[in-house]
């Protein structure tokens, strides 16, 4: 299904690799940053959509109170409120789906570097075969203190070398956790005493994801080559920086709907005051 993406991403990484000192770690970092830049417009759209939706929370609460016994009316009025303020409740879905697709594609690429990065044909799926073929083709997996072809080693009595293989997975897990925390804080709804059931469900889902995603990261990075951990780590810290920066930039344009008016009405008023 994603075969063309495997080939495309692998070709891009190969180009970066041979034009950045032939270091796989450097190539992965550059590729990750470039992907974030390419997806930045969607990231801005996602962040703006979430912040606009949260700014409508007081009005959504009021609708919930007013039409508590009329679910159909509540649904219609809610969608009308979204429409009036140019807000799509599903505006943040596409970037999240794309990020998931990219992760799945990158998992395959780092597991089959001989096929997708070095372009060697007729290789099997065995990781050792893939790594050896890539090395024979001249691929350098050494990056700082790690061999990015190695998997983390499990041991109840780990030595220094074993502990070193744990560093990247743990860094990736921590970065994923903090990315979720920052996302939760930058898009949190205002505190009030009239939370809707939908808001409660959304907040619970966000908290669950903040817990589940790091656990998933820990599992996958401890079962994949270290290159997956490096990609996951760089992707998470750039995502965190993007969320923090955009929250500051976009905050000035988000409506406090407690004061009334649509997003564009309030924004135009601010411009006139200047």
Tab-separated table of C-alpha atoms in Angstrom:
chain	number	residue	atom	x	y	z
A	1	UNK	CA	0.000	0.000	0.000
A	2	UNK	CA	2.802	2.416	0.930
A	3	UNK	CA	5.402	0.884	-1.374
A	4	UNK	CA	5.808	4.083	-3.374
A	5	UNK	CA	6.384	6.034	-0.150
A	6	UNK	CA	9.018	3.536	0.977
A	7	UNK	CA	10.854	4.072	-2.303
A	8	UNK	CA	10.384	7.856	-2.286
A	9	UNK	CA	11.527	8.409	1.297
A	10	UNK	CA	14.373	5.927	0.881
A	11	UNK	CA	15.580	7.745	-2.243
A	12	UNK	CA	15.464	11.106	-0.451
A	13	UNK	CA	17.400	9.730	2.528
A	14	UNK	CA	19.952	8.160	0.172
A	15	UNK	CA	20.438	11.516	-1.591
A	16	UNK	CA	20.892	13.304	1.745
A	17	UNK	CA	23.216	10.546	2.978
A	18	UNK	CA	25.620	10.853	0.061
A	19	UNK	CA	25.572	14.656	0.261
A	20	UNK	CA	26.020	15.055	4.023
A	21	UNK	CA	29.257	13.253	4.758
A	22	UNK	CA	27.841	9.721	4.337
A	23	UNK	CA	26.569	9.508	7.899
A	24	UNK	CA	23.216	7.780	8.383
A	25	UNK	CA	22.461	9.611	11.644
A	26	UNK	CA	23.042	13.028	10.076
A	27	UNK	CA	20.951	12.036	7.065
A	28	UNK	CA	18.051	10.960	9.325
A	29	UNK	CA	18.170	14.230	11.270
A	30	UNK	CA	18.184	16.347	8.103
A	31	UNK	CA	15.369	14.270	6.597
A	32	UNK	CA	13.256	14.595	9.762
A	33	UNK	CA	13.672	18.375	9.904
A	34	UNK	CA	12.866	18.689	6.190
A	35	UNK	CA	9.675	16.648	6.668
A	36	UNK	CA	8.616	18.964	9.508
A	37	UNK	CA	9.193	21.982	7.262
A	38	UNK	CA	7.164	20.426	4.429
A	39	UNK	CA	4.314	19.611	6.824
A	40	UNK	CA	4.497	22.976	8.620
A	41	UNK	CA	1.475	24.485	6.787
A	42	UNK	CA	-0.639	21.530	7.939
A	43	UNK	CA	0.801	21.884	11.441
A	44	UNK	CA	-0.210	25.539	11.517
A	45	UNK	CA	-3.694	24.619	10.321
A	46	UNK	CA	-3.996	21.912	12.985
A	47	UNK	CA	-2.803	24.186	15.791
A	48	UNK	CA	-5.051	27.042	14.714
A	49	UNK	CA	-8.050	24.725	14.448
A	50	UNK	CA	-7.493	23.318	17.943
A	51	UNK	CA	-6.993	26.746	19.496
A	52	UNK	CA	-10.063	28.192	17.800
A	53	UNK	CA	-12.134	25.247	18.944
A	54	UNK	CA	-10.942	25.675	22.518
A	55	UNK	CA	-11.707	29.399	22.411
A	56	UNK	CA	-15.341	28.500	21.685
A	57	UNK	CA	-15.625	26.400	24.815
A	58	UNK	CA	-17.663	28.900	26.887
A	59	UNK	CA	-20.255	29.171	24.114
A	60	UNK	CA	-20.325	25.406	23.685
A	61	UNK	CA	-20.933	25.061	27.406
A	62	UNK	CA	-23.810	27.505	27.195
A	63	UNK	CA	-25.372	25.553	24.323
A	64	UNK	CA	-24.999	22.355	26.317
A	65	UNK	CA	-26.816	23.941	29.257
A	66	UNK	CA	-29.517	25.513	27.089
A	67	UNK	CA	-30.326	22.439	24.995
A	68	UNK	CA	-29.538	19.706	27.508
A	69	UNK	CA	-32.837	17.967	26.747
A	70	UNK	CA	-32.794	18.428	22.981
A	71	UNK	CA	-29.829	16.615	21.457
A	72	UNK	CA	-30.832	17.333	17.851
A	73	UNK	CA	-31.121	21.067	18.521
A	74	UNK	CA	-27.826	20.998	20.403
A	75	UNK	CA	-26.111	19.335	17.449
A	76	UNK	CA	-27.507	21.867	14.964
A	77	UNK	CA	-26.608	24.865	17.113
A	78	UNK	CA	-23.126	23.513	17.739
A	79	UNK	CA	-22.439	23.094	14.021
A	80	UNK	CA	-23.861	26.562	13.376
A	81	UNK	CA	-21.476	27.997	15.968
A	82	UNK	CA	-18.549	26.250	14.288
A	83	UNK	CA	-19.645	27.525	10.888
A	84	UNK	CA	-20.103	31.099	12.116
A	85	UNK	CA	-16.567	31.131	13.507
A	86	UNK	CA	-14.985	29.306	10.561
A	87	UNK	CA	-13.986	26.363	12.744
A	88	UNK	CA	-13.844	22.735	11.688
A	89	UNK	CA	-14.029	20.283	14.601
A	90	UNK	CA	-12.101	17.813	12.444
A	91	UNK	CA	-9.470	20.308	11.289
A	92	UNK	CA	-6.672	18.590	13.203
A	93	UNK	CA	-7.281	15.074	11.920
A	94	UNK	CA	-5.368	15.147	8.631
A	95	UNK	CA	-1.970	16.157	10.097
A	96	UNK	CA	-2.274	13.455	12.764
A	97	UNK	CA	-3.081	10.823	10.135
A	98	UNK	CA	-0.147	11.941	7.989
A	99	UNK	CA	2.228	11.763	10.947
A	100	UNK	CA	1.067	8.216	11.694
A	101	UNK	CA	1.585	7.210	8.054
A	102	UNK	CA	5.099	8.704	8.072
A	103	UNK	CA	5.998	6.776	11.239
A	104	UNK	CA	4.786	3.513	9.698
A	105	UNK	CA	6.773	4.213	6.531
A	106	UNK	CA	9.939	5.093	8.483
A	107	UNK	CA	9.671	1.875	10.507
A	108	UNK	CA	9.858	-0.118	7.277
A	109	UNK	CA	12.713	1.970	5.896
A	110	UNK	CA	14.960	1.629	8.965
A	111	UNK	CA	14.164	-2.101	9.114
A	112	UNK	CA	15.072	-2.593	5.431
A	113	UNK	CA	17.835	-0.069	4.703
A	114	UNK	CA	19.476	-2.259	2.081
A	115	UNK	CA	16.343	-2.309	-0.057
A	116	UNK	CA	14.897	1.163	0.422
A	117	UNK	CA	17.927	3.360	1.144
A	118	UNK	CA	20.756	1.701	-0.794
A	119	UNK	CA	18.433	0.447	-3.534
A	120	UNK	CA	19.647	-3.174	-3.479
A	121	UNK	CA	17.210	-5.544	-5.173
A	122	UNK	CA	16.207	-9.104	-4.306
A	123	UNK	CA	16.849	-8.840	-0.584
A	124	UNK	CA	14.716	-10.633	1.975
A	125	UNK	CA	13.055	-9.115	5.027
A	126	UNK	CA	15.629	-10.419	7.489
A	127	UNK	CA	17.171	-7.466	9.375
A	128	UNK	CA	20.664	-8.966	9.503
A	129	UNK	CA	20.636	-9.578	5.744
A	130	UNK	CA	19.436	-6.020	5.143
A	131	UNK	CA	22.072	-4.466	7.405
A	132	UNK	CA	24.930	-6.535	5.979
A	133	UNK	CA	23.905	-5.718	2.408
A	134	UNK	CA	23.729	-2.014	3.229
A	135	UNK	CA	27.136	-2.109	4.924
A	136	UNK	CA	28.654	-3.948	1.954
A	137	UNK	CA	27.269	-1.192	-0.266
A	138	UNK	CA	29.195	1.331	1.835
A	139	UNK	CA	26.544	2.525	4.271
A	140	UNK	CA	27.894	3.944	7.535
A	141	UNK	CA	25.660	3.261	10.547
A	142	UNK	CA	27.942	4.842	13.171
A	143	UNK	CA	26.599	8.017	14.762
A	144	UNK	CA	28.244	9.574	17.808
A	145	UNK	CA	28.359	6.737	20.394
A	146	UNK	CA	25.841	4.447	18.676
A	147	UNK	CA	25.654	1.932	15.889
A	148	UNK	CA	22.257	2.753	14.396
A	149	UNK	CA	21.969	-0.772	12.994
A	150	UNK	CA	21.896	-2.309	16.477
A	151	UNK	CA	18.810	-3.129	18.486
A	152	UNK	CA	18.694	-2.352	22.219
A	153	UNK	CA	19.966	-5.255	24.312
A	154	UNK	CA	17.885	-6.601	27.216
A	155	UNK	CA	19.743	-7.662	30.337
A	156	UNK	CA	19.023	-7.786	34.067
A	157	UNK	CA	22.708	-7.095	34.702
A	158	UNK	CA	23.540	-4.555	31.988
A	159	UNK	CA	27.075	-3.386	31.390
A	160	UNK	CA	28.041	0.026	30.021
A	161	UNK	CA	27.626	-1.115	26.418
A	162	UNK	CA	24.144	-2.462	27.078
A	163	UNK	CA	23.077	0.701	28.885
A	164	UNK	CA	24.282	2.748	25.937
A	165	UNK	CA	21.823	0.921	23.658
A	166	UNK	CA	19.001	2.024	25.973
A	167	UNK	CA	19.777	5.741	25.752
A	168	UNK	CA	18.132	6.536	22.392
A	169	UNK	CA	14.908	4.592	23.099
A	170	UNK	CA	14.585	6.290	26.490
A	171	UNK	CA	15.261	9.710	24.965
A	172	UNK	CA	12.636	9.033	22.291
A	173	UNK	CA	10.122	7.968	24.946
A	174	UNK	CA	10.743	11.059	27.098
A	175	UNK	CA	10.531	13.346	24.065
A	176	UNK	CA	7.202	11.771	23.067
A	177	UNK	CA	5.864	12.266	26.587
A	178	UNK	CA	6.862	15.930	26.770
A	179	UNK	CA	5.480	16.529	23.274
A	180	UNK	CA	2.101	15.242	24.505
A	181	UNK	CA	2.268	17.390	27.648
A	182	UNK	CA	3.072	20.538	25.655
A	183	UNK	CA	0.264	19.763	23.213
A	184	UNK	CA	-2.172	19.291	26.081
A	185	UNK	CA	-1.169	22.572	27.726
A	186	UNK	CA	-1.122	24.703	24.585
A	187	UNK	CA	-4.587	23.568	23.505
A	188	UNK	CA	-6.246	23.251	26.918
A	189	UNK	CA	-9.753	24.637	27.270
A	190	UNK	CA	-10.356	27.470	29.722
A	191	UNK	CA	-11.311	26.375	33.224
A	192	UNK	CA	-14.994	26.630	33.919
A	193	UNK	CA	-17.702	24.938	35.925
A	194	UNK	CA	-19.824	23.839	33.009
A	195	UNK	CA	-17.747	21.345	31.101
A	196	UNK	CA	-19.677	19.470	28.468
A	197	UNK	CA	-19.563	15.719	28.159
A	198	UNK	CA	-17.825	16.160	24.821
A	199	UNK	CA	-15.162	18.301	26.477
A	200	UNK	CA	-14.692	15.748	29.246
A	201	UNK	CA	-14.296	12.971	26.679
A	202	UNK	CA	-11.797	15.034	24.663
A	203	UNK	CA	-9.756	15.843	27.745
A	204	UNK	CA	-9.752	12.207	28.849
A	205	UNK	CA	-8.672	11.117	25.363
A	206	UNK	CA	-5.852	13.670	25.360
A	207	UNK	CA	-4.651	12.479	28.763
A	208	UNK	CA	-4.856	8.865	27.616
A	209	UNK	CA	-2.802	9.605	24.509
A	210	UNK	CA	-0.210	11.398	26.646
A	211	UNK	CA	0.209	8.106	28.512
A	212	UNK	CA	-0.279	5.609	25.688
A	213	UNK	CA	1.999	7.199	23.071
A	214	UNK	CA	5.157	7.123	25.240
A	215	UNK	CA	4.456	3.474	26.102
A	216	UNK	CA	4.044	2.674	22.397
A	217	UNK	CA	7.261	4.558	21.661
A	218	UNK	CA	9.092	2.599	24.356
A	219	UNK	CA	7.872	-0.711	22.939
A	220	UNK	CA	8.660	0.031	19.295
A	221	UNK	CA	12.052	1.640	19.895
A	222	UNK	CA	13.195	-1.305	22.007
A	223	UNK	CA	12.259	-3.740	19.225
A	224	UNK	CA	13.660	-1.789	16.251
A	225	UNK	CA	17.179	-0.683	15.249
A	226	UNK	CA	18.555	2.402	16.995
A	227	UNK	CA	17.946	4.444	13.839
A	228	UNK	CA	14.196	4.271	14.601
A	229	UNK	CA	14.849	5.715	18.069
A	230	UNK	CA	16.907	8.552	16.603
A	231	UNK	CA	14.173	9.394	14.096
A	232	UNK	CA	11.487	9.236	16.806
A	233	UNK	CA	13.526	11.442	19.146
A	234	UNK	CA	14.268	14.148	16.568
A	235	UNK	CA	10.678	14.059	15.305
A	236	UNK	CA	9.285	14.492	18.834
A	237	UNK	CA	11.548	17.363	19.877
A	238	UNK	CA	10.919	19.253	16.615
A	239	UNK	CA	7.188	18.653	17.068
A	240	UNK	CA	7.397	20.010	20.633
A	241	UNK	CA	9.292	23.106	19.460
A	242	UNK	CA	6.765	23.631	16.675
A	243	UNK	CA	3.799	23.354	19.034
A	244	UNK	CA	5.331	25.735	21.558
A	245	UNK	CA	6.290	28.305	18.925
A	246	UNK	CA	2.956	28.167	17.095
A	247	UNK	CA	1.015	28.418	20.344
A	248	UNK	CA	2.797	31.702	21.071
A	249	UNK	CA	2.411	33.075	17.544
A	250	UNK	CA	-1.212	32.032	17.061
A	251	UNK	CA	-2.357	32.892	20.582
A	252	UNK	CA	-2.653	36.574	19.727
A	253	UNK	CA	-5.082	35.718	16.930
A	254	UNK	CA	-7.357	33.381	18.856
A	255	UNK	CA	-10.686	34.795	20.002
A	256	UNK	CA	-11.678	34.882	23.616
A	257	UNK	CA	-15.299	34.124	22.867
A	258	UNK	CA	-16.366	35.124	26.340
A	259	UNK	CA	-16.186	38.674	25.019
A	260	UNK	CA	-18.402	37.813	22.079
A	261	UNK	CA	-17.875	38.049	18.333
A	262	UNK	CA	-16.464	35.723	15.768
A	263	UNK	CA	-12.821	34.969	15.200
A	264	UNK	CA	-12.543	37.417	12.315
A	265	UNK	CA	-14.536	40.129	14.099
A	266	UNK	CA	-12.179	40.070	17.079
A	267	UNK	CA	-9.085	39.900	14.913
A	268	UNK	CA	-10.189	42.935	12.889
A	269	UNK	CA	-10.888	44.855	16.096
A	270	UNK	CA	-7.359	44.154	17.313
A	271	UNK	CA	-5.901	45.419	14.051
A	272	UNK	CA	-7.895	48.641	14.285
A	273	UNK	CA	-6.657	49.277	17.823
A	274	UNK	CA	-3.089	49.085	16.578
